[in-house]
Coordinates of C-alpha atoms in Angstrom, one line a residue:
X1 CA 22.7 15.2 20.9
X2 CA 24.9 15.1 24.1
X3 CA 27.3 18.0 24.1
X4 CA 29.8 16.0 26.2
X5 CA 29.9 13.6 23.4
X6 CA 31.1 16.2 21.0
X7 CA 33.7 17.6 23.4
X8 CA 35.1 14.1 24.0
X9 CA 35.3 13.2 20.3
X10 CA 36.7 16.6 19.4
X11 CA 39.5 16.0 22.0
X12 CA 40.3 12.7 20.4
X13 CA 40.4 14.2 17.0
X14 CA 42.8 17.0 18.1
X15 CA 45.1 14.3 19.7
X16 CA 45.1 12.3 16.4
X17 CA 45.9 15.4 14.4
X18 CA 48.8 16.2 16.7
X19 CA 50.2 12.7 16.7
X20 CA 53.2 11.5 14.7
X21 CA 51.0 9.4 12.4
X22 CA 47.4 10.6 11.8
X23 CA 46.7 7.4 9.9
X24 CA 46.8 5.5 13.2
X25 CA 43.5 6.9 14.4
X26 CA 41.3 3.9 15.3
X27 CA 38.0 3.5 13.7
X28 CA 34.7 3.4 15.6
X29 CA 32.6 1.0 13.6
X30 CA 29.4 2.3 15.1
X31 CA 29.6 5.5 13.0
X32 CA 30.3 6.6 9.5
X33 CA 33.3 9.0 9.7
X34 CA 34.6 11.2 6.9
X35 CA 38.3 10.7 6.3
X36 CA 39.1 14.4 6.9
X37 CA 37.8 13.9 10.5
X38 CA 41.3 12.6 11.3
X39 CA 42.8 16.0 10.7
X40 CA 40.1 18.6 11.3
X41 CA 40.0 19.1 15.1
X42 CA 36.6 20.7 15.2
X43 CA 33.2 19.9 16.6
X44 CA 31.8 20.2 13.1
X45 CA 33.5 17.0 12.2
X46 CA 32.4 15.4 15.4
X47 CA 28.9 16.2 14.4
X48 CA 29.3 14.7 11.0
X49 CA 30.4 11.5 12.8
X50 CA 27.7 11.4 15.5
X51 CA 24.8 12.0 13.1
X52 CA 25.9 9.2 10.8
X53 CA 26.0 11.7 7.9
X54 CA 26.3 10.8 4.3
X55 CA 29.5 12.2 3.0
X56 CA 30.3 13.7 -0.4
X57 CA 31.4 11.2 -3.1
X58 CA 34.9 12.6 -2.9
X59 CA 35.3 11.3 0.7
X60 CA 35.7 7.8 1.9
X61 CA 33.5 5.9 4.3
X62 CA 34.9 3.8 7.1
X63 CA 33.8 0.2 7.2
X64 CA 34.2 -2.3 10.0
X65 CA 36.8 -4.4 8.1
X66 CA 39.3 -1.5 8.2
X67 CA 41.0 -0.9 11.6
X68 CA 42.5 2.5 10.7
X69 CA 42.5 5.1 7.9
X70 CA 45.7 3.8 6.3
X71 CA 44.1 0.3 5.9
X72 CA 41.5 1.7 3.6
X73 CA 41.9 1.6 -0.2
X74 CA 43.9 4.7 -1.2
X75 CA 43.7 5.9 2.4
X76 CA 47.3 7.1 2.5
X77 CA 46.9 9.4 -0.5
X78 CA 45.3 12.1 1.8
X79 CA 48.2 12.1 4.2
X80 CA 51.8 13.3 4.4
X81 CA 54.4 13.2 7.2
X82 CA 53.9 16.9 7.6
X83 CA 50.8 17.0 9.9
X84 CA 50.2 20.7 9.4
X85 CA 50.1 20.5 5.6
X86 CA 47.9 17.4 5.8
X87 CA 45.4 19.1 8.1
X88 CA 45.4 22.2 5.8
X89 CA 44.8 20.1 2.7
X90 CA 41.9 18.2 4.3
X91 CA 40.3 21.3 5.7
X92 CA 40.6 22.9 2.2
X93 CA 39.0 19.8 0.6
X94 CA 36.1 20.0 3.1
X95 CA 35.5 23.7 2.6
X96 CA 35.6 23.3 -1.2
X97 CA 33.1 20.5 -1.1
X98 CA 30.7 22.7 0.8
X99 CA 31.4 25.8 -1.2
X100 CA 30.8 24.0 -4.5
X101 CA 27.3 23.2 -3.5
X102 CA 26.4 26.9 -4.2
X103 CA 25.9 28.3 -7.7
X104 CA 29.3 29.2 -9.2
X105 CA 28.3 32.8 -9.8
X106 CA 27.5 33.3 -6.1
X107 CA 30.1 31.1 -4.4
X108 CA 31.7 32.8 -1.4
X109 CA 35.5 32.9 -1.0
X110 CA 37.0 29.5 -0.1
X111 CA 38.8 30.7 2.9
X112 CA 35.7 32.4 4.2
X113 CA 33.8 29.2 4.1
X114 CA 36.6 27.4 5.8
X115 CA 36.7 30.0 8.6
X116 CA 32.9 29.9 9.0
X117 CA 32.8 26.1 9.5
X118 CA 35.3 26.5 12.4
X119 CA 33.2 29.1 14.2
X120 CA 31.3 28.4 17.4
X121 CA 28.0 29.8 16.1
X122 CA 28.2 27.4 13.1
X123 CA 28.6 24.4 15.4
X124 CA 25.9 25.6 17.7
X125 CA 23.5 26.1 14.7
X126 CA 24.2 22.6 13.3
X127 CA 23.7 21.0 16.7
X128 CA 20.3 22.8 17.2
X129 CA 19.1 22.1 13.7
X130 CA 20.0 18.4 13.9
X131 CA 17.8 18.1 16.9
X132 CA 14.9 19.6 15.1
X133 CA 15.3 18.4 11.5
X134 CA 16.2 14.8 12.2
X135 CA 15.8 13.6 8.6
X136 CA 18.4 16.0 7.3
X137 CA 21.9 14.8 7.2
X138 CA 24.7 16.8 8.8
X139 CA 26.3 17.5 5.4
X140 CA 22.9 18.8 4.1
X141 CA 22.6 21.0 7.3
X142 CA 26.2 22.2 6.7
X143 CA 25.4 23.3 3.2
X144 CA 22.2 25.0 4.4
X145 CA 24.0 27.0 7.0
X146 CA 26.7 28.1 4.6
X147 CA 23.9 29.5 2.3
X148 CA 22.3 31.2 5.2
X149 CA 25.5 32.8 6.4
X150 CA 26.4 34.2 3.0
X151 CA 22.9 35.4 2.2
X152 CA 21.4 38.8 3.1
X153 CA 18.0 40.3 2.7
X154 CA 17.1 43.9 1.9
X155 CA 14.3 45.9 3.5
X156 CA 12.3 45.2 0.3
X157 CA 12.7 41.5 0.9
X158 CA 15.3 40.9 -1.9
X159 CA 18.1 38.4 -1.3
X160 CA 21.7 39.1 -2.0
X161 CA 25.1 37.3 -1.6
X162 CA 27.4 38.6 1.1
X163 CA 31.2 38.8 0.7
X164 CA 31.7 37.7 4.3
X165 CA 29.4 35.5 6.4
X166 CA 27.0 37.0 8.8
X167 CA 26.6 35.6 12.4
X168 CA 24.3 32.6 12.6
X169 CA 22.0 33.7 15.4
X170 CA 20.3 30.6 16.7
X171 CA 18.5 32.3 19.6
X172 CA 17.4 35.4 17.6
X173 CA 16.4 34.1 14.2
X174 CA 16.7 30.3 13.7
X175 CA 15.1 29.1 17.0
X176 CA 12.1 31.5 17.0
X177 CA 11.4 30.8 13.4
X178 CA 11.4 27.0 13.8
X179 CA 9.3 27.2 17.0
X180 CA 6.8 29.4 15.1
X181 CA 6.6 27.0 12.2
X182 CA 6.2 24.0 14.4
X183 CA 2.9 25.4 15.7
X184 CA 1.3 25.5 12.3
X185 CA -1.1 22.5 12.1
X186 CA -0.1 20.0 9.4
X187 CA 3.4 21.4 8.7
X188 CA 6.3 19.2 7.6
X189 CA 9.1 21.2 9.2
X190 CA 12.0 19.6 7.3
X191 CA 10.2 20.1 4.0
X192 CA 9.4 23.7 4.9
X193 CA 13.1 24.4 5.6
X194 CA 14.3 22.7 2.5
X195 CA 11.9 24.6 0.3
X196 CA 12.3 28.0 2.0
X197 CA 15.6 28.0 3.8
X198 CA 16.0 31.7 4.0
X199 CA 13.1 31.9 6.5
X200 CA 15.8 31.1 9.0
X201 CA 17.8 34.3 8.5
X202 CA 14.8 36.3 9.9
X203 CA 12.9 36.1 13.1
X204 CA 9.6 35.0 11.5
X205 CA 7.3 35.7 14.5
X206 CA 8.5 39.4 14.5
X207 CA 7.9 40.1 10.8
X208 CA 5.0 42.5 10.3
X209 CA 3.3 40.6 7.5
X210 CA 3.2 37.1 8.9
X211 CA 0.0 37.2 10.9
X212 CA -1.9 39.3 8.3
X213 CA -0.7 36.9 5.5
X214 CA -1.9 33.9 7.5
X215 CA -5.3 35.6 7.9
X216 CA -5.5 36.6 4.3
X217 CA -4.6 33.0 3.1
X218 CA -7.1 31.5 5.4
X219 CA -10.0 33.8 4.5
X220 CA -9.3 34.0 0.7
X221 CA -8.8 30.2 0.2
X222 CA -11.2 29.0 3.0
X223 CA -8.3 27.1 4.6
X224 CA -9.2 24.6 7.3
X225 CA -7.3 22.1 9.5
X226 CA -3.9 21.3 8.1
X227 CA -4.3 23.3 4.8
X228 CA -2.0 26.1 5.8
X229 CA 0.6 23.7 7.0
X230 CA 0.6 22.0 3.6
X231 CA 1.0 25.3 1.8
X232 CA 3.8 26.5 4.1
X233 CA 5.6 23.1 3.8
X234 CA 6.0 23.7 0.1
X235 CA 6.3 27.5 0.0
X236 CA 7.0 29.1 3.3
X237 CA 7.7 32.5 1.7
X238 CA 3.9 33.0 1.5
X239 CA 4.1 34.0 5.1
X240 CA 5.8 37.3 4.3
X241 CA 5.3 37.8 0.5
X242 CA 3.3 40.9 -0.3
X243 CA -0.4 40.0 -0.3
X244 CA -0.9 42.2 -3.4
X245 CA 1.2 39.8 -5.5
X246 CA -0.5 36.7 -4.2
X247 CA -3.9 38.3 -4.6
X248 CA -3.1 39.0 -8.3
X249 CA -2.4 35.3 -8.7
X250 CA -5.6 34.2 -7.1
X251 CA -7.6 36.7 -9.1
X252 CA -6.1 35.4 -12.3
X253 CA -7.1 31.8 -11.4
X254 CA -10.6 32.9 -10.8
X255 CA -11.1 35.0 -13.9
X256 CA -9.0 33.1 -16.5
X257 CA -9.4 29.5 -15.3
X258 CA -12.8 29.5 -13.5
X259 CA -14.3 32.1 -15.9
X260 CA -15.5 34.6 -13.3
X261 CA -13.9 37.4 -11.3
X262 CA -13.3 36.6 -7.7
X263 CA -16.1 38.9 -6.6
X264 CA -18.6 36.8 -8.7
X265 CA -17.1 33.4 -8.2
X266 CA -19.2 30.6 -6.7
X267 CA -18.3 28.6 -3.7
X268 CA -17.5 25.7 -6.0
X269 CA -15.0 27.8 -8.0
X270 CA -13.4 29.0 -4.7
X271 CA -12.9 25.4 -3.7
X272 CA -11.4 24.6 -7.1
X273 CA -8.9 27.4 -6.7
X274 CA -8.1 26.3 -3.2
X275 CA -7.5 22.8 -4.6
X276 CA -5.1 24.2 -7.2
X277 CA -3.1 26.1 -4.6
X278 CA -2.9 23.1 -2.2
X279 CA -1.6 20.9 -5.0
X280 CA 1.0 23.6 -6.2
X281 CA 1.6 26.1 -3.4
X282 CA 4.7 27.5 -5.2
X283 CA 2.2 28.9 -7.7
X284 CA 1.6 31.8 -5.2
X285 CA 5.1 33.0 -5.9
X286 CA 4.4 33.5 -9.6
X287 CA 3.8 36.8 -11.4
X288 CA 0.7 37.1 -13.5
X289 CA 2.9 37.7 -16.5
X290 CA 4.5 34.2 -16.1
X291 CA 1.1 32.6 -15.8
X292 CA -0.1 34.4 -19.0
X293 CA 3.0 33.2 -20.8
X294 CA 2.3 29.6 -19.9
X295 CA -1.2 29.9 -21.2
X296 CA 0.2 31.4 -24.4
X297 CA 2.7 28.4 -24.8
X298 CA -0.2 25.9 -24.3
X299 CA -2.1 27.6 -27.2
X300 CA 0.8 27.9 -29.6
X301 CA 3.1 24.9 -28.9
X302 CA 0.6 22.3 -27.7
X303 CA -2.4 23.4 -29.8
X304 CA -4.9 23.6 -26.9
X305 CA -8.1 25.6 -27.2
X306 CA -9.4 27.7 -24.3
X307 CA -11.6 24.9 -22.8
X308 CA -8.7 22.5 -22.9
X309 CA -6.3 25.0 -21.3
X310 CA -8.7 25.4 -18.4
X311 CA -8.9 21.7 -18.0
X312 CA -5.2 21.2 -18.2
X313 CA -4.3 23.9 -15.6
X314 CA -7.0 22.7 -13.2
X315 CA -5.9 19.1 -13.4
X316 CA -2.2 20.0 -13.3
X317 CA -1.6 23.5 -11.8
X318 CA 2.1 22.6 -11.8
X319 CA 2.1 23.4 -15.6
X320 CA 2.3 27.1 -14.5
X321 CA 5.9 26.3 -13.3
X322 CA 7.1 24.9 -16.7
X323 CA 9.4 26.7 -19.0
X324 CA 8.6 27.1 -22.7
X325 CA 11.6 24.9 -23.6
X326 CA 10.3 22.1 -21.4
X327 CA 6.9 22.2 -23.0
X328 CA 8.4 22.3 -26.5
X329 CA 10.7 19.3 -25.9
X330 CA 7.8 17.1 -24.7
X331 CA 5.6 18.1 -27.6
X332 CA 8.4 17.3 -30.1
X333 CA 8.9 13.9 -28.5
X334 CA 5.1 13.2 -28.9
X335 CA 5.4 14.2 -32.5
X336 CA 8.2 11.6 -33.0
X337 CA 5.7 9.0 -31.7
X338 CA 3.4 9.7 -34.6
X339 CA 0.9 12.0 -32.8
X340 CA -0.5 15.0 -34.8
X341 CA -1.6 18.3 -33.4
X342 CA -5.1 17.3 -32.5
X343 CA -3.9 14.0 -30.9
X344 CA -1.3 15.8 -28.9
X345 CA -3.8 18.3 -27.6
X346 CA -6.2 15.4 -26.6
X347 CA -3.4 13.5 -24.9
X348 CA -2.2 16.5 -22.8
X349 CA -5.8 17.3 -21.9
X350 CA -6.3 13.7 -20.7
X351 CA -3.1 13.6 -18.7
X352 CA -1.4 17.0 -18.5
X353 CA 1.3 15.8 -16.1
X354 CA 3.0 14.4 -19.2
X355 CA 4.3 17.9 -19.9
X356 CA 6.5 17.7 -16.8
X357 CA 8.0 14.3 -17.5
X358 CA 11.7 13.9 -18.4
X359 CA 12.2 12.4 -21.8
X360 CA 15.4 10.6 -20.8
X361 CA 14.2 9.3 -17.4
X362 CA 10.4 8.7 -18.0
X363 CA 9.2 8.8 -21.6
X364 CA 11.9 7.0 -23.5
X365 CA 12.5 4.2 -20.9
X366 CA 8.7 3.5 -20.9
X367 CA 8.6 3.5 -24.7
X368 CA 11.5 1.0 -24.8
X369 CA 9.8 -1.2 -22.2
X370 CA 6.6 -1.3 -24.2
X371 CA 8.3 -2.0 -27.5
X372 CA 11.3 -4.1 -26.6
X373 CA 10.2 -6.1 -23.5
X374 CA 6.4 -6.4 -24.0
X375 CA 6.8 -6.5 -27.9
X376 CA 3.8 -4.2 -28.3
X377 CA 4.5 -3.4 -31.9
X378 CA 6.1 -0.3 -33.2
X379 CA 5.8 3.4 -32.6
X380 CA 2.2 3.4 -33.9
X381 CA 1.2 1.2 -30.9
X382 CA 3.0 3.4 -28.5
X383 CA 1.3 6.4 -30.0
X384 CA -2.1 4.7 -29.4
X385 CA -1.2 4.0 -25.8
X386 CA -0.2 7.6 -25.4
X387 CA -3.6 8.7 -26.6
X388 CA -5.7 6.2 -24.7
X389 CA -3.7 5.6 -21.5
X390 CA -1.0 8.3 -21.2
X391 CA -0.8 7.9 -17.4
X392 CA 1.0 4.6 -18.1
X393 CA 4.1 6.7 -18.9
X394 CA 3.9 8.1 -15.3
X395 CA 4.6 4.7 -13.8
X396 CA 8.0 3.4 -12.8
X397 CA 9.4 0.7 -15.0
X398 CA 9.7 -1.6 -11.9
X399 CA 6.0 -1.0 -11.2
X400 CA 5.0 -1.9 -14.7
X401 CA 7.1 -5.0 -14.6
X402 CA 5.4 -6.0 -11.3
X403 CA 2.0 -5.5 -12.8
X404 CA 2.9 -7.6 -15.9
X405 CA 4.1 -10.4 -13.6
X406 CA 0.8 -10.3 -11.7
X407 CA -1.0 -10.8 -15.0
X408 CA 1.1 -13.8 -15.8
X409 CA 0.5 -15.3 -12.4
X410 CA -3.3 -14.7 -12.8
X411 CA -3.5 -16.8 -15.9
X412 CA -1.5 -15.2 -18.7
X413 CA 1.5 -17.2 -17.7
X414 CA 0.6 -20.5 -19.3
X415 CA 0.6 -21.5 -23.0
X416 CA -2.8 -22.1 -24.5
X417 CA -3.7 -24.5 -27.3
X418 CA -3.4 -21.8 -30.0
X419 CA -1.8 -18.8 -28.3
X420 CA 1.5 -18.4 -26.5
X421 CA 1.9 -16.4 -23.4
X422 CA 3.4 -13.5 -25.3
X423 CA 0.5 -13.4 -27.8
X424 CA -2.1 -13.5 -25.0
X425 CA -0.5 -10.6 -23.2
X426 CA 0.0 -8.6 -26.3
X427 CA -3.7 -9.1 -27.4
X428 CA -4.9 -8.0 -24.0
X429 CA -2.6 -5.1 -23.5
X430 CA -3.0 -3.8 -27.0
X431 CA -6.8 -3.8 -26.5
X432 CA -6.6 -2.2 -23.1
X433 CA -3.1 -0.8 -22.3
X434 CA -4.6 0.8 -19.2
X435 CA -4.4 -2.6 -17.6
X436 CA -0.7 -1.8 -17.0
X437 CA -1.9 0.4 -14.1
X438 CA -3.3 -2.7 -12.4
X439 CA -1.8 -5.2 -10.0
X440 CA -3.9 -8.3 -10.5
X441 CA -2.7 -9.8 -7.3
X442 CA -4.4 -7.2 -5.1
X443 CA -8.0 -6.1 -4.6
X444 CA -10.1 -4.9 -6.3
X445 CA -8.6 -6.6 -9.4
X446 CA -8.0 -10.0 -7.8
X447 CA -11.7 -9.9 -6.7
X448 CA -12.9 -9.0 -10.2
X449 CA -10.9 -12.0 -11.6
X450 CA -12.4 -14.3 -9.1
X451 CA -15.9 -13.1 -9.8
X452 CA -15.3 -13.6 -13.5
X453 CA -14.5 -17.3 -12.9
X454 CA -16.8 -18.1 -10.1
X455 CA -20.0 -16.2 -10.9
X456 CA -19.8 -15.5 -14.7
X457 CA -18.3 -19.0 -15.3
X458 CA -15.8 -17.9 -17.8
X459 CA -12.2 -18.8 -18.6
X460 CA -10.2 -15.9 -17.4
X461 CA -7.7 -15.3 -20.3
X462 CA -10.1 -15.7 -23.3
X463 CA -12.7 -13.6 -21.4
X464 CA -10.3 -10.8 -20.7
X465 CA -8.9 -10.9 -24.3
X466 CA -12.5 -10.5 -25.6
X467 CA -13.6 -8.1 -22.9
X468 CA -10.5 -6.2 -21.9
X469 CA -12.4 -3.3 -20.4
X470 CA -14.0 -5.6 -17.8
X471 CA -11.1 -5.0 -15.4
X472 CA -11.8 -1.2 -15.5
X473 CA -15.4 -1.3 -14.1
X474 CA -16.2 -1.1 -10.4
X475 CA -17.0 -4.2 -8.5
X476 CA -20.4 -2.9 -7.4
X477 CA -21.5 -2.3 -11.1
X478 CA -20.2 -5.8 -12.1
X479 CA -21.8 -7.8 -9.3
X480 CA -25.1 -6.0 -9.1
X481 CA -25.8 -6.1 -12.8
X482 CA -24.8 -9.7 -13.0
X483 CA -27.2 -10.6 -10.2
X484 CA -30.0 -8.8 -11.9
X485 CA -29.4 -10.5 -15.3
X486 CA -29.3 -13.9 -13.6
X487 CA -32.7 -13.1 -11.9
X488 CA -34.1 -12.1 -15.2
X489 CA -32.8 -15.3 -16.9
X490 CA -30.7 -13.3 -19.4
X491 CA -27.3 -14.1 -20.9
X492 CA -24.1 -12.9 -19.3
X493 CA -21.9 -13.5 -22.3
X494 CA -21.6 -10.0 -23.7
X495 CA -19.9 -8.7 -20.6
X496 CA -18.6 -5.4 -22.1
X497 CA -21.9 -4.5 -23.6
X498 CA -24.0 -4.8 -20.4
X499 CA -21.4 -3.2 -18.3
X500 CA -21.0 -0.2 -20.5
X501 CA -24.7 0.4 -21.0
X502 CA -26.5 3.3 -19.3
X503 CA -28.9 2.4 -16.4
X504 CA -32.0 2.6 -18.6
X505 CA -30.4 0.8 -21.5
X506 CA -29.2 -2.0 -19.3
X507 CA -32.6 -2.5 -17.7
X508 CA -34.6 -2.3 -20.9
X509 CA -32.3 -3.9 -23.5
X510 CA -30.3 -6.4 -21.5
X511 CA -32.6 -7.4 -18.6
X512 CA -36.0 -6.8 -20.3
X513 CA -37.1 -4.8 -17.2
X514 CA -38.0 -1.2 -16.4
X515 CA -35.3 1.0 -15.0
X516 CA -37.4 1.4 -11.8
X517 CA -37.4 -2.4 -11.3
X518 CA -33.6 -2.4 -11.8
X519 CA -33.0 0.4 -9.3
X520 CA -35.3 -1.1 -6.7
X521 CA -33.5 -4.5 -7.1
X522 CA -30.1 -2.8 -6.8
X523 CA -31.1 -1.0 -3.6
X524 CA -32.3 -4.3 -2.0
X525 CA -29.3 -6.3 -3.3
X526 CA -26.8 -3.9 -1.7
X527 CA -28.0 -5.1 1.7
X528 CA -27.6 -8.8 1.0
X529 CA -24.8 -11.2 2.1
X530 CA -23.9 -11.7 -1.5
X531 CA -23.2 -8.0 -1.9
X532 CA -21.1 -8.0 1.3
X533 CA -19.1 -10.9 0.0
X534 CA -18.0 -9.2 -3.2
X535 CA -17.9 -5.5 -2.1
X536 CA -15.9 -5.9 1.1

């Protein structure tokens, strides 16, 4: 940002605040300007203007069709003829908006926030951060700096709320920390600051643990390339959290999830633990007691046995972050869909992310879409979908609708002689609800449909209704096996049967050949133009 720009705009704001009628301030249609900018003669408001910031809902946004504040709907309600009281009211409103972004129990004094936002170090900090964290709005940066100013840290690394704000030392803490973070390969700087904002109240390069923590993480987890950057982007506190606490977490994963203590763990298990940490870096902030309590909840509330628990936590290490109430609510909802204890355990093992879904925002809207819009029967059908294709509930409703539309465009959209469009879709989706994951307009699914019509010589809709799992097989398996059956002069009608068969069963039973003949043919076929056509 150009500092002269801020000086000029601040000057204009001061003139407007001192004028006889602040509502006469002209609007610059190139920027979004909070209404209180007309009264607050500070560079902070100039920054809000220049960075095109999103304003809180309680504020108004200028639009080109308004020539001044008083022309806006309800614009005059913020102003009085007493300019001093108007400015005070607007400043008070701004400070309260920023203060209310903090937890009620730890909110600093209103006047202290107001004074902080007028300080030069606050303005300097916002200006610097806006140049580094370009995807963060000025209002978000403002809230961030208020938190930093009113947060202290003890020598033991514990955070506490200050009564009065501390100086925001850009050159001593904020700048050195951001410059240090920027040098970590693969880091997302904005994400790192959002997830670990209190890194900025310390000079990260000068903390004694930072370099030793980096070395420990790299050696223990066999980190390479951008791995460390991914971890720090999600959980920057690993750079100075005591290694002993993180080591206890890693040891627990090796012993309880992988089945071996870290000293006896194989390279494969080490890579699996690394994968878990990369997917859920915040896990390194957990105490072992919390991890043990989650395992206990999965046993008691979900009904998982030891092998299932290991599978669930490896697939979805984020489960370690869930509260008992969250797990219990999802399990109760699954029970209302007709699933018993064994079915719930199997569903969660198949798709453990389900435990993290919101009932109001994910599970219930998807259920209503399946039952009300697709007419897929009652709760029993939804229960079957949950057991067989639970990941469908992880899709956005708009995505599901798009996929259904692609099915209609592919052939399910027309009325057949005996079946309506709705019945065709219902038959197909009830047989294979996993098809809701698929966009039939894009490869590889569009390629599979074309192969079904051109090479297998089948009518698409009846073939899919009779062989719904066809769409789930890989194109290489479909095309190579079809070519071998044609060469052997065998029938291609029982599509699902010859696709689902093992290599030996396919060769012996369906092609009447030995498995060696089949594998040799497949090796040669993969180099042909026909293979290139279908596998591109």
